[in-house]
Coordinates of C-alpha atoms in Angstrom, one line a residue:
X120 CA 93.5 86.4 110.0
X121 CA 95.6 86.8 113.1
X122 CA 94.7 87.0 116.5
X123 CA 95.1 90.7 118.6
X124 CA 98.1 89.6 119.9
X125 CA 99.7 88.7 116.6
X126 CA 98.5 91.9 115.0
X127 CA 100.2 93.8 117.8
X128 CA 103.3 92.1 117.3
X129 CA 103.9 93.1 113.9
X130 CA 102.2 96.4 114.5
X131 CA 105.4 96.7 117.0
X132 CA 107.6 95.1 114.7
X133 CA 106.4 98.3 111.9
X134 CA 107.2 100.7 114.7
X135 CA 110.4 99.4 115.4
X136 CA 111.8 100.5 111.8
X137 CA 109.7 103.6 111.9
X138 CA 112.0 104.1 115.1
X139 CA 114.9 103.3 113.1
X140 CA 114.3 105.9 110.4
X141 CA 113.9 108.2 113.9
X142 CA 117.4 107.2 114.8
X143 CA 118.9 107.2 111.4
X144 CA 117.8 111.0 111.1
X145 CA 118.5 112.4 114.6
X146 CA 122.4 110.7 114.0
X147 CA 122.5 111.6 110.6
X148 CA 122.9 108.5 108.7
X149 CA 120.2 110.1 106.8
X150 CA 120.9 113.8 105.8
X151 CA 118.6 116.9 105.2
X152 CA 117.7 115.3 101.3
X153 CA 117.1 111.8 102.6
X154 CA 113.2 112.1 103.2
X155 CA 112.8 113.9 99.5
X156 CA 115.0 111.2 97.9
X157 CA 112.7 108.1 99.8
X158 CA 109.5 109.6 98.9
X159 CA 110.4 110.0 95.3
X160 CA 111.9 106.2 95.6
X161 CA 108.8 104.6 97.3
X162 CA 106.2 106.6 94.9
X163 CA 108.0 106.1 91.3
X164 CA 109.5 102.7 92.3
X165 CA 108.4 100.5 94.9
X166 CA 105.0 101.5 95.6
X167 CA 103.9 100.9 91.7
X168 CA 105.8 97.6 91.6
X169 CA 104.1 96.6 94.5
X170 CA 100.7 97.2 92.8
X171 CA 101.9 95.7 89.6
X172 CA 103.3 92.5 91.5
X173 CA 99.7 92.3 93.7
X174 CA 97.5 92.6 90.2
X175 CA 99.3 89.7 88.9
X176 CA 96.9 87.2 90.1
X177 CA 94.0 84.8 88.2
X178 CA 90.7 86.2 87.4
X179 CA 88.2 85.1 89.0
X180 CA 84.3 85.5 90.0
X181 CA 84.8 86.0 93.7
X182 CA 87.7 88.4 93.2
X183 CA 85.1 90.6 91.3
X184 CA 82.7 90.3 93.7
X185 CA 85.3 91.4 96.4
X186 CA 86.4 93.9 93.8
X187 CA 82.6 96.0 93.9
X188 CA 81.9 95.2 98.0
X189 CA 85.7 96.9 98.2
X190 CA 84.8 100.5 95.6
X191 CA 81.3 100.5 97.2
X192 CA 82.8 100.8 101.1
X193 CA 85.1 103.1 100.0
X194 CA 83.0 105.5 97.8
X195 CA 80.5 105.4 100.9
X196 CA 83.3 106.4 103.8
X197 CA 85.0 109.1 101.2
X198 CA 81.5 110.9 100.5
X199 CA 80.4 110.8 104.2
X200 CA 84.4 112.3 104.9
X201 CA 83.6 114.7 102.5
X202 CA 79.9 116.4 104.1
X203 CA 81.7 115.8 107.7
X204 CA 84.6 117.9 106.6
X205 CA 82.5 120.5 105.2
X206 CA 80.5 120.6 108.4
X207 CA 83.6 120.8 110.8
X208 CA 84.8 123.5 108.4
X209 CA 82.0 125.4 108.9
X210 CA 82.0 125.3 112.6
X211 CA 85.5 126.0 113.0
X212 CA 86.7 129.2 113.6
X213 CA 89.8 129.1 111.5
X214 CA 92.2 131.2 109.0
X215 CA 90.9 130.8 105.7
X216 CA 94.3 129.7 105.0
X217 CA 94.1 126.9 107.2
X218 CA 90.4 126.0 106.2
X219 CA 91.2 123.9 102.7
X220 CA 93.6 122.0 105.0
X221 CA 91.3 120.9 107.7
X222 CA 89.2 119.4 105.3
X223 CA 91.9 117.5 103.2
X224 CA 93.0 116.4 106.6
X225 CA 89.5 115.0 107.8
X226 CA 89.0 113.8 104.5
X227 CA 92.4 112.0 102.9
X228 CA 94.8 109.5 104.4
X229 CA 98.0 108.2 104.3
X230 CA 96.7 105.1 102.2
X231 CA 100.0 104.8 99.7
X232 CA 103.0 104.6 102.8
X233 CA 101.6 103.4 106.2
X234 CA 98.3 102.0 104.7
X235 CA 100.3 99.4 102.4
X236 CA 103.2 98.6 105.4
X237 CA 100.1 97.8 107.6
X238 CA 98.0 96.1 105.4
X239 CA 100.8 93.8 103.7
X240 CA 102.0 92.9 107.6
X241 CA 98.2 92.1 108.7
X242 CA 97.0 90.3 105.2
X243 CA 99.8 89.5 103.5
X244 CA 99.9 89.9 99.3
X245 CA 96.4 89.3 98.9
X246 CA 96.1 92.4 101.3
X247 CA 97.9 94.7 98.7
X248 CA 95.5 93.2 96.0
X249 CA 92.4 94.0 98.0
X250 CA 93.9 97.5 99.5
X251 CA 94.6 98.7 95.7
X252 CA 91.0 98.0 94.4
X253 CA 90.0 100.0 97.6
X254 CA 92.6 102.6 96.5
X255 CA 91.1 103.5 93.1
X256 CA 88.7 106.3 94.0
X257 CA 90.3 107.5 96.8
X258 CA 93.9 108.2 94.2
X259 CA 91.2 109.9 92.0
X260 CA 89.7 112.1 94.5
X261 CA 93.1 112.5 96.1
X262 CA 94.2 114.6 92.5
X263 CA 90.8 115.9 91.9
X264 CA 88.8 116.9 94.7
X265 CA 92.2 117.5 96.9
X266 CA 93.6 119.9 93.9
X267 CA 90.1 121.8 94.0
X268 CA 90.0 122.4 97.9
X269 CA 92.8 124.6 97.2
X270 CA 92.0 126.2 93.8
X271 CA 88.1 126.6 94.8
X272 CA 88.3 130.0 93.2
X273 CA 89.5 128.9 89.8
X274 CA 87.1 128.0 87.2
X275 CA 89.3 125.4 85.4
X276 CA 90.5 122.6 87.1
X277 CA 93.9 120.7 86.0
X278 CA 93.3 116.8 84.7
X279 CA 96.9 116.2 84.1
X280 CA 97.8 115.0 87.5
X281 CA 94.7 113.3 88.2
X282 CA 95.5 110.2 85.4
X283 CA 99.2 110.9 84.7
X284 CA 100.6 110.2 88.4
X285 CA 102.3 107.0 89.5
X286 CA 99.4 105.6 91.7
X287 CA 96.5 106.1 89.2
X288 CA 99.0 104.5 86.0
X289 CA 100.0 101.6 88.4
X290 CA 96.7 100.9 89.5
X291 CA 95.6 100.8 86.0
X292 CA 98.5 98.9 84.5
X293 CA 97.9 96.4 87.3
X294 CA 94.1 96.4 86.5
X295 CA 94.8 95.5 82.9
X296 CA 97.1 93.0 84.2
X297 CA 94.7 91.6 86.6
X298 CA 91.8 91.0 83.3
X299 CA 94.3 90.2 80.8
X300 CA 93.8 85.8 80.6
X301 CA 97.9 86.2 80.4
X302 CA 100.5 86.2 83.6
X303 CA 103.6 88.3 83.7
X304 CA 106.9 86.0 82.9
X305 CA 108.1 85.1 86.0
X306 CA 111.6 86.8 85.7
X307 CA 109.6 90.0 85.8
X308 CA 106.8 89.2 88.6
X309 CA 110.0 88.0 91.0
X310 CA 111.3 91.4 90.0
X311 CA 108.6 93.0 90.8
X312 CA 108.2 91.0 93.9
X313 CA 111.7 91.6 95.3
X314 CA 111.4 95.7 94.7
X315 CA 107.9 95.9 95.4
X316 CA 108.7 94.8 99.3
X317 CA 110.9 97.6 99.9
X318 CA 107.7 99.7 100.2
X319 CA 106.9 98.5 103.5
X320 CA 110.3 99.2 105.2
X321 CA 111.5 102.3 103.4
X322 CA 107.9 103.4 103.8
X323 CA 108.2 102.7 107.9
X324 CA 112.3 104.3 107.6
X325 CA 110.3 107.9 106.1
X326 CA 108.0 108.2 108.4
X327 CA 110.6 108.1 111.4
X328 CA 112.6 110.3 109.5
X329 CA 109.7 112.7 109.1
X330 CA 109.0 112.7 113.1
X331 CA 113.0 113.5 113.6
X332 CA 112.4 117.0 112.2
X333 CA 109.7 117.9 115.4
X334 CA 110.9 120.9 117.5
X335 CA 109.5 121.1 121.0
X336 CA 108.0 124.1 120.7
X337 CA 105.9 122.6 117.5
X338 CA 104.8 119.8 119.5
X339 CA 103.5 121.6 121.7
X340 CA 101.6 124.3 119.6
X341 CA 99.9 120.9 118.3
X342 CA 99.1 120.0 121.6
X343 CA 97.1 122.8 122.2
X344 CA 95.0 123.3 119.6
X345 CA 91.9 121.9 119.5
X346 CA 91.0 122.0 115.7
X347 CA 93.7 119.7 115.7
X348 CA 92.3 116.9 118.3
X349 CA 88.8 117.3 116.8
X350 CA 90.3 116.8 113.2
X351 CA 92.0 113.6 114.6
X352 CA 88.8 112.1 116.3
X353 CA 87.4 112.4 113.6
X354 CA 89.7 110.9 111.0
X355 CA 91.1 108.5 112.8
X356 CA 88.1 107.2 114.7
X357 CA 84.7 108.3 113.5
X358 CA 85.4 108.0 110.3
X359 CA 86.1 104.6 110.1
X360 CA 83.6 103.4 112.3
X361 CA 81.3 104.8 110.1
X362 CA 81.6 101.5 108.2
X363 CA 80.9 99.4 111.4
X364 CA 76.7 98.7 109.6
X365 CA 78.4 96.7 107.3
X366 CA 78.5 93.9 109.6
X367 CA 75.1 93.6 108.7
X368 CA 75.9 92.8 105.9
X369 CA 77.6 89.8 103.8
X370 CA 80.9 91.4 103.7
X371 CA 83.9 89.0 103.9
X372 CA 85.4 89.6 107.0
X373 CA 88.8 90.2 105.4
X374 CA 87.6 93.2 103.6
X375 CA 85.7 94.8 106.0
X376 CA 88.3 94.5 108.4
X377 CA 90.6 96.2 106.1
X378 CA 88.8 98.5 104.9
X379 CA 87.7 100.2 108.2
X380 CA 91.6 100.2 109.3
X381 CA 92.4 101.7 106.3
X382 CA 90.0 104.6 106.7
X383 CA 91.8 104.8 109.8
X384 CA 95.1 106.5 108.4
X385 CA 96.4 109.1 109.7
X386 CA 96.2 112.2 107.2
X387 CA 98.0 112.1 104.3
X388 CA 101.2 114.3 103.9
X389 CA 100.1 114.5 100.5
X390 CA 97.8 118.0 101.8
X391 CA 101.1 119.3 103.0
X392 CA 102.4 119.3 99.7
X393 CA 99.1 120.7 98.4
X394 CA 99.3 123.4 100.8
X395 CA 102.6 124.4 100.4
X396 CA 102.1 124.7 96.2
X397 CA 98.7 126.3 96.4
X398 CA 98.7 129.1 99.0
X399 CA 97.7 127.4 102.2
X400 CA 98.7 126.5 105.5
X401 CA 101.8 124.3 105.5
X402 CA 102.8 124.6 108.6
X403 CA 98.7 124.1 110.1
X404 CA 99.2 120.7 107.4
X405 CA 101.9 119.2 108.7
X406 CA 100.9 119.3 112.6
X407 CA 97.8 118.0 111.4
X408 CA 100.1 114.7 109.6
X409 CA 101.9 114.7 112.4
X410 CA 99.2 114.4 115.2
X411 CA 97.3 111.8 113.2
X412 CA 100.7 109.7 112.6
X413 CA 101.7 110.0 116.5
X414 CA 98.1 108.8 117.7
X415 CA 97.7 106.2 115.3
X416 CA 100.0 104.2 117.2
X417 CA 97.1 103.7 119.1
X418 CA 94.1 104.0 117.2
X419 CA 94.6 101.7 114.5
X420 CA 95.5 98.4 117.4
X421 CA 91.7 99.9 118.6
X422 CA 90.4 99.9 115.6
X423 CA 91.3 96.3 114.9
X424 CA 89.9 95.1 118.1
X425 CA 86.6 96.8 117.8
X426 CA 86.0 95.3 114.6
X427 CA 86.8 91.9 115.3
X428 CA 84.3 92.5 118.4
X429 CA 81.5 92.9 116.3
X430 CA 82.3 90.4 113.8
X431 CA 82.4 87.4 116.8

């Protein structure tokens, strides 16, 4: 694993092309359709070959061991996210429009764009394999419970995006892959490979974009409201410290570490889409995204040190 100042360098390098994409958009390079047109690329293309290129790998005892420590740290931090999200809900004082956002924002990350360009520059490959056994539950809550925080009201709840969406298939195809006592030729894998890689940088490129659209007067609206700082606290600090007792335990260092970074993401924009289809606050959403994605600049370098403090 690298050192702190190693980490930070590459942490640098992913904000350089997230200040790219910031460039690209403010001189118009990219146009108003560019941010649609790279999300629908990195979710339907890159992000599942990614997944499917990671899962191509040799089965083995110790990857199945690393497989359960990895759902079992991530069920834990999701269903303690879940009761502290109910709880800040509760004690907040907000619209009921904007309450079904908080708690997808205390609750979700952005896990599929930042969490694999972060991952993949700390860890490498086997970082992608680990982060998308981490990913399962989280991509089922994600189109469950996320869907439901919106639509408590209705008595029937939607399955069809819960299985048929591009994270949950890939994840499966590249589970299948992953037990399967076959490989994928290697014309396909280097395929898979040489697309798959894009995610990181086009995933970097969006979220620049994203931060070009900020007004001034929206920045500072986020800046002064404190729902906001006590959602971000939360989600990008308690949250994943929550998994700091595994130490205790006989958790590989390399998944630990990851998993308590990844916890760490900022909120997913994902709950901006939700809110914007379902009734909610959109505009509440996305200074929430914003926020978290501005701070973890900072938080997720922290995070990385603390951990490695406890683990010496």
């Amino acid at each position: 694993m690298d050192t702190t100042g190693g980490f930070l360098q590459e942490m640098v390098s992913l904000y350089g092309m997230a200040l790219l994409g910031f460039i690209a958009r403010k001189s118009g390079i990219l146009n108003e359709n560019a941010n649609d047109v790279l999300t629908q690329l990195i979710l339907y293309i890159t992000l599942p070959a990614l997944i499917l290129f990671s899962m191509d790998i040799s089965f083995s005892s110790t990857l199945v061991k690393e497989f359960l420590w990895l759902t079992f740290m991530s069920v834990y931090v999701l269903v303690l996210s879940i009761f502290l999200a109910i709880w800040m809900r509760r004690l907040s004082r907000l619209p009921d429009k904007q309450k079904s956002v908080y708690e997808g924002l205390i609750i979700f990350g952005n896990q599929g764009f930042i969490g694999y360009a972060v991952i993949f520059i700390i860890f490498g490959e086997q970082g992608i394999v680990y982060l998308t056994m981490f990913n399962i539950f989280y991509l089922l809550l994600i189109w469950s419970y996320g869907i439901y925080l919106f639509n408590k009201k209705e008595t029937v709840l939607r399955w069809k995006p819960v299985f048929l969406n591009p994270g949950i298939l890939s994840t499966v195809a590249g589970l299948v892959i992953f037990l399967l006592p076959i490989r994928l030729p290697q014309l396909v894998s280097n395929s898979l490979e040489i697309v798959g890689k894009m995610t990181i940088p086009l995933s970097m490129i969006l979220i620049g974009s994203l931060m070009a659209h900020v007004k001034y007067e929206t920045l500072l609206s986020m800046l002064k409201n404190l729902s906001l700082w006590k959602m971000a606290i939360a989600k990008l600090l308690f949250i994943p410290l929550l998994l700091i007792p595994f130490v205790a335990f006989s958790v590989p260092t390399t998944l630990l570490v990851l998993a308590v970074i990844v916890s760490g993401m900022p909120s997913a924009p994902t709950i901006s889409l939700y809110a914007q289809k379902y009734g909610g606050d959109a505009i509440f959403s996305s200074l929430g995204v914003l926020l978290t994605t501005f701070l973890c600049i900072f938080t997720i370098p922290f995070l990385y040190w603390i951990v490695e403090f406890f683990i010496i």
